[in-house]
Backbone as JSON, one array per atom type, in Angstrom:
{
  "sequence": "MINDREVWERIAESFDKTRRRPWSRCIEFIDSMEKKGLFLDIGCGNGRHLIPAARRSELAVGIDFSINMLKVCRNNLEINKIKNYALLQADARYLPFREERFDYVIFVASLHNIRGRDNRITALREMKRVLKSGGKALISIWSRWQDRFFFHFLKEIFLRNYEEFGDIEIVWKKDNINLPRFYHLYSRRE",
  "N": [[13.16, 3.07, -19.81], [10.36, 3.33, -17.73], [10.19, 4.46, -14.36], [9.1, 3.0, -11.2], [7.8, 4.83, -9.45], [7.0, 6.87, -11.21], [5.14, 5.49, -12.75], [3.03, 5.13, -10.87], [2.47, 7.81, -10.37], [1.37, 8.54, -12.81], [-0.89, 6.89, -13.06], [-2.62, 7.54, -11.03], [-5.2, 8.97, -10.89], [-6.79, 7.35, -12.51], [-6.55, 4.92, -11.15], [-7.91, 5.59, -8.82], [-10.55, 5.66, -9.7], [-11.16, 2.99, -9.97], [-10.69, 1.73, -7.58], [-12.35, 2.13, -5.17], [-13.81, 1.13, -2.96], [-13.16, 0.09, 0.39], [-11.24, -2.76, 1.49], [-12.82, -5.63, 2.86], [-11.5, -7.02, 4.91], [-9.81, -5.06, 5.91], [-11.68, -3.27, 6.94], [-12.72, -4.87, 8.98], [-10.44, -5.02, 10.61], [-10.1, -2.29, 11.27], [-12.54, -1.82, 12.56], [-12.07, -3.35, 14.8], [-10.41, -1.88, 16.35], [-9.5, -0.91, 19.51], [-9.2, 1.45, 20.9], [-9.15, 5.03, 20.5], [-6.61, 5.71, 18.88], [-3.4, 6.45, 17.39], [-3.12, 6.08, 13.93], [-1.63, 4.5, 11.16], [-1.31, 4.36, 7.68], [0.47, 2.72, 5.43], [1.49, 3.31, 2.25], [-0.86, 4.51, 1.28], [-2.32, 5.21, -0.98], [-5.27, 6.06, -2.67], [-6.67, 6.59, -0.38], [-8.72, 4.94, 0.47], [-8.8, 3.2, 2.67], [-7.95, 4.81, 4.67], [-9.97, 6.65, 5.17], [-12.2, 5.3, 6.6], [-10.63, 4.59, 8.81], [-9.86, 7.02, 9.94], [-12.22, 7.87, 11.03], [-12.37, 6.37, 13.3], [-10.16, 6.86, 14.81], [-7.75, 8.85, 16.65], [-5.91, 10.32, 15.17], [-5.32, 9.92, 11.76], [-2.82, 8.84, 9.71], [-1.45, 9.0, 6.54], [0.85, 7.62, 4.27], [2.55, 7.8, 1.17], [4.48, 7.13, -1.74], [3.89, 8.42, -4.03], [3.1, 11.54, -5.17], [0.87, 12.34, -6.63], [-0.99, 10.37, -5.99], [-1.33, 11.03, -3.32], [-2.54, 13.53, -3.61], [-4.99, 12.78, -4.76], [-5.91, 11.24, -2.63], [-6.12, 13.2, -0.57], [-8.18, 14.77, -1.66], [-10.28, 12.88, -1.61], [-10.5, 12.48, 1.17], [-11.3, 15.05, 1.97], [-13.77, 15.31, 0.6], [-15.19, 13.45, 2.04], [-15.37, 14.76, 4.39], [-13.39, 14.49, 6.35], [-11.26, 15.4, 8.93], [-9.23, 14.86, 10.76], [-6.51, 14.06, 9.88], [-3.28, 13.36, 8.43], [-1.07, 13.7, 5.74], [1.75, 12.41, 4.07], [4.44, 12.52, 1.8], [6.39, 9.82, 1.43], [8.84, 7.21, 1.72], [8.37, 3.81, 2.21], [10.49, 2.41, 3.23], [11.9, 4.15, 4.76], [10.61, 5.47, 7.13], [9.34, 8.52, 8.34], [9.11, 8.87, 11.21], [9.18, 8.77, 14.8], [10.28, 6.09, 16.98], [7.97, 3.54, 17.98], [5.46, 4.93, 17.64], [2.84, 4.63, 16.6], [-0.41, 3.27, 17.22], [-1.83, 1.6, 15.6], [-1.24, 0.04, 12.49], [-1.49, -0.24, 9.0], [-0.45, -2.06, 6.16], [-1.21, -2.43, 3.35], [-1.69, -4.01, 0.3], [0.64, -2.92, -0.81], [3.28, -3.56, -0.02], [4.08, -5.61, -1.73], [4.68, -4.19, -4.0], [7.18, -3.2, -3.82], [10.42, -3.24, -4.98], [12.89, -5.76, -4.74], [14.06, -7.99, -2.33], [15.54, -7.31, 0.02], [14.82, -4.62, 0.29], [12.07, -4.87, 0.78], [12.13, -6.22, 3.22], [13.4, -4.27, 4.78], [11.38, -2.31, 4.75], [9.38, -3.65, 6.19], [10.66, -3.86, 8.66], [10.81, -1.18, 9.32], [8.1, -0.61, 9.6], [7.55, -2.16, 11.86], [9.2, -0.84, 13.68], [7.95, 1.68, 14.05], [5.56, 0.99, 15.13], [3.76, 0.81, 18.12], [4.7, -0.97, 21.1], [2.73, -3.72, 21.72], [0.92, -2.76, 19.94], [-1.19, -3.02, 16.98], [-1.04, -4.56, 13.76], [-1.78, -4.81, 10.28], [-1.06, -6.6, 7.45], [-1.02, -7.03, 3.98], [-0.39, -9.1, 1.18], [0.28, -10.22, -2.17], [-0.32, -13.47, -3.31], [1.53, -15.86, -5.17], [0.1, -17.96, -6.14], [-2.43, -17.45, -7.12], [-5.09, -17.81, -9.39], [-5.46, -15.76, -11.28], [-2.93, -14.8, -11.79], [-1.53, -16.74, -13.09], [-0.77, -16.95, -15.91], [0.79, -14.65, -16.2], [2.83, -15.25, -14.45], [3.9, -17.65, -15.53], [4.89, -16.62, -17.95], [6.9, -14.9, -17.0], [8.6, -16.78, -15.82], [9.48, -18.33, -18.04], [10.61, -16.39, -19.7], [12.5, -15.39, -18.07], [12.6, -12.85, -16.98], [13.04, -11.33, -14.71], [14.16, -9.95, -11.57], [14.11, -11.28, -9.15], [12.84, -14.47, -8.21], [9.4, -14.71, -8.52], [8.86, -12.11, -9.09], [6.92, -9.99, -11.1], [5.42, -8.17, -13.85], [2.51, -6.34, -14.27], [0.38, -5.01, -16.55], [-1.16, -1.86, -16.45], [-4.16, -1.14, -17.83], [-6.17, 0.98, -18.43], [-8.34, 3.76, -19.03], [-7.0, 4.77, -21.32], [-4.37, 4.39, -20.63], [-1.37, 2.65, -20.52], [0.64, 1.03, -18.82], [3.35, -0.68, -17.2], [3.12, -2.28, -14.03], [4.98, -3.08, -11.18], [5.14, -6.11, -9.33], [5.76, -8.23, -6.57], [5.19, -11.53, -6.19], [4.24, -13.58, -3.61], [5.41, -16.64, -2.12], [4.21, -19.39, -0.09], [6.18, -20.0, 1.76], [7.66, -17.65, 1.94]],
  "CA": [[12.16, 2.39, -19.0], [9.72, 4.19, -16.74], [10.4, 3.94, -13.0], [7.87, 2.64, -10.48], [7.13, 6.03, -8.94], [6.36, 7.55, -12.34], [3.93, 4.71, -13.09], [1.96, 5.46, -9.92], [2.09, 9.21, -10.61], [0.56, 8.63, -14.02], [-2.16, 6.15, -13.0], [-3.31, 7.89, -9.77], [-6.62, 9.27, -11.06], [-7.42, 6.15, -13.05], [-6.58, 3.98, -10.03], [-8.96, 6.02, -7.9], [-11.86, 5.29, -10.27], [-11.38, 1.53, -9.91], [-10.39, 1.21, -6.24], [-13.07, 3.03, -4.27], [-14.27, 0.48, -1.72], [-12.13, -0.54, 1.23], [-11.32, -4.22, 1.61], [-13.58, -6.05, 4.04], [-10.55, -7.38, 5.97], [-9.36, -3.8, 6.51], [-12.79, -2.76, 7.75], [-12.73, -5.7, 10.2], [-9.3, -4.57, 11.42], [-10.42, -0.95, 11.77], [-13.64, -1.97, 13.54], [-11.56, -4.01, 16.01], [-9.55, -0.95, 17.09], [-10.06, -0.81, 20.86], [-9.14, 2.82, 21.41], [-8.9, 6.07, 19.5], [-5.18, 5.97, 18.91], [-2.78, 6.94, 16.16], [-3.26, 5.08, 12.87], [-0.77, 4.74, 10.0], [-1.56, 3.59, 6.45], [1.67, 2.75, 4.6], [1.05, 3.1, 0.87], [-2.3, 4.81, 1.43], [-2.99, 5.34, -2.28], [-6.36, 7.03, -2.77], [-7.26, 6.81, 0.93], [-9.94, 4.14, 0.7], [-8.76, 2.63, 4.02], [-7.69, 5.91, 5.61], [-11.24, 7.31, 5.5], [-12.84, 4.66, 7.76], [-9.71, 4.6, 9.95], [-9.91, 8.35, 10.56], [-13.47, 7.96, 11.81], [-12.22, 5.6, 14.54], [-8.87, 7.13, 15.44], [-7.43, 10.22, 17.04], [-5.28, 10.89, 13.98], [-5.0, 8.93, 10.73], [-1.69, 9.32, 8.91], [-1.22, 8.22, 5.32], [2.06, 7.91, 3.5], [2.65, 7.19, -0.15], [5.61, 7.75, -2.42], [3.34, 9.13, -5.19], [2.46, 12.8, -4.82], [-0.45, 12.38, -7.25], [-1.86, 9.54, -5.16], [-1.64, 11.81, -2.12], [-3.51, 14.55, -4.02], [-6.28, 12.08, -4.87], [-6.27, 10.87, -1.26], [-6.56, 14.43, 0.12], [-9.49, 15.11, -2.21], [-11.26, 11.92, -1.08], [-10.68, 12.78, 2.59], [-12.08, 16.28, 2.07], [-15.14, 14.99, 0.17], [-15.8, 12.71, 3.15], [-15.35, 15.65, 5.56], [-12.43, 14.0, 7.34], [-10.37, 16.5, 9.35], [-8.15, 14.37, 11.62], [-5.57, 13.27, 9.08], [-2.04, 13.96, 7.93], [-0.53, 12.96, 4.59], [3.16, 12.68, 3.82], [5.13, 11.76, 0.77], [7.49, 9.12, 2.1], [9.22, 5.87, 1.27], [8.09, 2.83, 3.28], [11.76, 1.93, 3.78], [12.48, 5.2, 5.61], [9.45, 6.17, 7.69], [9.8, 9.73, 9.05], [8.45, 8.92, 12.52], [9.98, 8.21, 15.89], [9.96, 4.7, 17.35], [6.75, 3.23, 18.75], [4.59, 6.1, 17.52], [1.47, 4.33, 16.17], [-1.16, 2.18, 17.86], [-2.33, 0.72, 14.54], [-0.6, 0.25, 11.19], [-1.81, -1.16, 7.91], [0.48, -2.08, 5.03], [-2.14, -3.21, 2.54], [-1.54, -3.93, -1.16], [1.76, -2.03, -1.13], [4.56, -4.22, 0.2], [4.45, -6.39, -2.91], [5.09, -3.28, -5.07], [8.55, -2.76, -3.54], [11.41, -4.09, -5.65], [14.03, -6.24, -3.98], [13.77, -8.62, -1.04], [16.12, -6.51, 1.1], [13.99, -3.42, 0.45], [10.8, -5.27, 1.42], [12.45, -6.5, 4.63], [13.63, -2.96, 5.41], [10.06, -1.67, 4.94], [8.72, -4.35, 7.3], [11.35, -3.46, 9.9], [10.38, 0.19, 9.61], [6.74, -0.7, 10.12], [7.66, -2.66, 13.24], [9.85, 0.2, 14.49], [7.04, 2.78, 14.39], [4.39, 0.42, 15.81], [3.93, 0.73, 19.57], [4.69, -2.29, 21.72], [1.33, -4.05, 21.97], [0.09, -2.23, 18.86], [-1.67, -4.02, 16.03], [-0.74, -4.28, 12.36], [-2.37, -5.65, 9.24], [-0.25, -6.6, 6.24], [-1.52, -7.92, 2.92], [0.49, -9.29, 0.03], [-0.3, -11.08, -3.2], [0.23, -14.82, -3.43], [1.78, -16.24, -6.56], [-0.74, -19.1, -6.52], [-3.77, -17.03, -7.54], [-5.36, -18.14, -10.8], [-5.35, -14.59, -12.15], [-1.53, -14.53, -12.08], [-0.92, -17.94, -13.66], [-0.09, -16.7, -17.18], [1.85, -13.66, -15.95], [3.9, -15.95, -13.77], [4.54, -18.52, -16.52], [5.64, -15.77, -18.87], [8.12, -14.45, -16.32], [9.48, -17.94, -15.64], [10.1, -18.72, -19.3], [11.42, -15.29, -20.24], [13.5, -15.04, -17.05], [12.56, -11.41, -17.09], [12.83, -10.85, -13.35], [15.33, -9.87, -10.7], [13.93, -12.32, -8.14], [11.74, -15.37, -8.5], [8.16, -14.16, -7.97], [8.66, -10.76, -9.62], [6.19, -9.9, -12.37], [4.85, -6.87, -14.19], [1.14, -6.4, -14.76], [0.14, -3.74, -17.24], [-2.38, -1.09, -16.16], [-4.78, -0.85, -19.12], [-7.44, 1.68, -18.21], [-8.33, 5.2, -19.34], [-5.96, 5.01, -22.33], [-3.05, 4.28, -20.0], [-0.83, 1.32, -20.74], [1.92, 1.08, -18.1], [3.63, -1.86, -16.37], [3.27, -2.11, -12.58], [5.77, -4.15, -10.59], [4.63, -6.87, -8.18], [6.44, -9.46, -6.14], [4.19, -12.5, -5.73], [4.83, -14.34, -2.5], [5.15, -18.06, -1.9], [3.83, -19.65, 1.31], [7.4, -19.98, 2.57], [8.07, -16.26, 2.16]],
  "C": [[11.64, 3.34, -17.92], [9.92, 3.6, -15.34], [9.06, 3.75, -12.29], [7.11, 3.86, -9.98], [6.37, 6.74, -10.06], [5.1, 6.81, -12.8], [2.79, 5.12, -12.18], [1.53, 6.92, -10.04], [1.11, 9.31, -11.77], [-0.78, 7.9, -13.93], [-3.03, 6.57, -11.81], [-4.81, 8.12, -9.96], [-7.38, 8.07, -11.6], [-7.58, 5.09, -11.97], [-7.74, 4.31, -9.1], [-10.35, 5.62, -8.41], [-12.19, 3.82, -10.06], [-11.17, 0.93, -8.53], [-11.04, 2.1, -5.19], [-13.42, 2.38, -2.92], [-13.12, -0.1, -0.92], [-12.33, -2.05, 1.28], [-12.03, -4.57, 2.91], [-12.64, -6.41, 5.2], [-10.0, -6.13, 6.66], [-10.44, -3.19, 7.39], [-12.89, -3.55, 9.05], [-11.62, -5.25, 11.15], [-9.61, -3.22, 12.06], [-11.52, -1.02, 12.82], [-13.17, -2.61, 14.84], [-10.66, -3.09, 16.85], [-10.21, -0.63, 18.43], [-10.06, 0.6, 21.42], [-8.89, 3.78, 20.26], [-7.42, 6.44, 19.57], [-4.7, 6.57, 17.61], [-2.72, 5.8, 15.16], [-2.36, 5.47, 11.71], [-1.15, 3.8, 8.87], [-0.34, 3.77, 5.56], [1.27, 2.38, 3.18], [-0.44, 3.37, 0.76], [-3.03, 4.98, 0.11], [-4.05, 6.42, -2.26], [-7.1, 7.24, -1.45], [-8.47, 5.96, 1.26], [-9.96, 3.46, 2.07], [-8.53, 3.7, 5.08], [-8.99, 6.58, 6.05], [-11.94, 6.61, 6.67], [-11.94, 4.65, 9.0], [-9.77, 5.94, 10.68], [-11.15, 8.51, 11.43], [-13.36, 7.25, 13.16], [-10.91, 5.89, 15.27], [-8.72, 8.6, 15.8], [-6.85, 10.98, 15.86], [-4.96, 9.75, 13.03], [-3.93, 9.53, 9.82], [-1.54, 8.39, 7.71], [0.09, 8.62, 4.69], [1.97, 7.18, 2.17], [3.84, 7.84, -0.83], [5.17, 8.51, -3.66], [2.62, 10.39, -4.74], [1.07, 12.89, -5.43], [-1.45, 11.5, -6.51], [-2.27, 10.3, -3.9], [-2.63, 12.93, -2.43], [-4.91, 13.94, -4.13], [-6.8, 11.73, -3.48], [-6.82, 12.08, -0.5], [-7.96, 14.82, -0.36], [-10.57, 14.18, -1.65], [-11.53, 12.14, 0.4], [-11.55, 14.03, 2.78], [-13.53, 16.07, 1.66], [-15.9, 14.3, 1.29], [-15.77, 13.49, 4.47], [-14.48, 15.13, 6.72], [-11.45, 15.14, 7.66], [-9.13, 16.01, 10.1], [-7.19, 13.46, 10.85], [-4.31, 14.08, 8.79], [-1.55, 13.08, 6.8], [0.91, 13.39, 4.37], [3.64, 11.87, 2.64], [6.35, 11.14, 1.43], [7.68, 7.75, 1.5], [9.03, 4.92, 2.45], [9.37, 2.3, 3.93], [12.38, 2.91, 4.77], [11.34, 6.03, 6.19], [9.91, 7.34, 8.56], [9.13, 9.93, 10.41], [9.38, 8.33, 13.57], [9.5, 6.79, 16.21], [8.69, 4.63, 18.18], [5.78, 4.41, 18.79], [3.12, 5.72, 17.33], [0.87, 3.14, 16.91], [-1.58, 1.13, 16.83], [-1.62, 1.08, 13.23], [-1.19, -0.74, 10.2], [-0.8, -0.95, 6.79], [-0.2, -2.98, 4.0], [-1.91, -2.94, 1.05], [-0.43, -2.96, -1.57], [3.12, -2.72, -1.02], [5.02, -4.97, -1.05], [4.84, -5.51, -4.11], [6.52, -2.77, -4.88], [9.52, -3.76, -4.16], [12.52, -4.49, -4.67], [13.67, -6.75, -2.59], [14.3, -7.79, 0.13], [15.31, -5.24, 1.35], [12.66, -3.73, 1.12], [11.03, -5.56, 2.91], [12.69, -5.2, 5.39], [12.31, -2.26, 5.7], [9.31, -2.33, 6.1], [9.36, -3.98, 8.64], [10.96, -2.04, 10.31], [8.97, 0.2, 10.18], [6.76, -1.14, 11.58], [8.24, -1.59, 14.17], [8.87, 1.28, 14.94], [5.77, 2.3, 15.09], [4.68, 0.31, 17.31], [3.98, -0.72, 20.02], [3.24, -2.59, 22.12], [0.38, -3.49, 20.93], [-0.31, -3.34, 17.9], [-1.39, -3.57, 14.6], [-1.47, -5.27, 11.47], [-1.53, -5.48, 7.98], [-0.94, -7.49, 5.22], [-0.52, -7.94, 1.78], [-0.22, -10.18, -0.97], [0.44, -12.41, -3.25], [0.46, -15.15, -4.9], [0.86, -17.36, -7.03], [-2.18, -18.71, -6.83], [-3.94, -17.32, -9.03], [-5.12, -16.96, -11.73], [-3.9, -14.26, -12.53], [-0.84, -15.66, -12.84], [-0.14, -17.62, -14.94], [1.0, -15.64, -17.05], [3.08, -14.37, -15.39], [4.64, -16.89, -14.72], [5.41, -17.73, -17.48], [6.96, -15.33, -18.24], [9.11, -15.6, -16.13], [10.21, -18.27, -16.93], [10.98, -17.63, -19.89], [12.57, -14.92, -19.31], [13.72, -13.53, -17.03], [12.42, -10.76, -15.72], [14.15, -10.78, -12.6], [15.31, -11.0, -9.68], [12.77, -13.2, -8.56], [10.49, -14.86, -7.79], [7.88, -12.75, -8.46], [7.92, -10.83, -10.95], [5.83, -8.44, -12.63], [3.47, -7.11, -14.75], [0.83, -5.03, -15.33], [-1.2, -3.15, -16.81], [-2.95, -0.66, -17.51], [-6.16, -0.24, -18.91], [-7.26, 3.14, -18.59], [-7.2, 5.57, -20.31], [-4.55, 5.06, -21.75], [-2.6, 2.83, -20.15], [0.58, 1.28, -20.13], [2.12, -0.16, -17.24], [3.79, -1.5, -14.9], [4.01, -3.32, -12.04], [5.04, -4.78, -9.42], [5.61, -7.98, -7.85], [5.35, -10.36, -5.59], [4.85, -13.45, -4.75], [4.46, -15.82, -2.55], [4.72, -18.23, -0.44], [5.04, -19.54, 2.23], [7.85, -18.55, 2.89], [7.21, -15.61, 3.22]]
}
């Protein structure tokens, strides 16, 4: 079985072709930044949110556990003539920064890709640890009650093919790539 990191290494370029525009909610968050501070994007992927953040911050830092995603991200930052950035290969559960370092943090479309409830909680604690007191954060996760996940979710329930309730795999089927990506779909209570 292929591990999660290898999946993201192999789909990085294909992912970049399909995920170019930043989410409107992220743009709203970035536009609301009151000062040019330090910005962190946990799970930065191809940099689609890091680019607008760098334009409004002193330094925009992106971390991802996929080196190929970071290569794509660096290329996108350079194409957009962004200079005030730093990229690091890192695990969201073990952020390589001192406490209260960042004014702004986003953890968008990444937390739900971390296997295991304890690991997700550890990643959230790390995010809180590096966020300055009074800093602002934006977190996004996938809800299990979206119509697009209904059949994936039913399949997982009946096959009991999961470690935790809410875990599913969605196959990446683009550019002749056919690989399962892990997601934890959240309930309202979570």
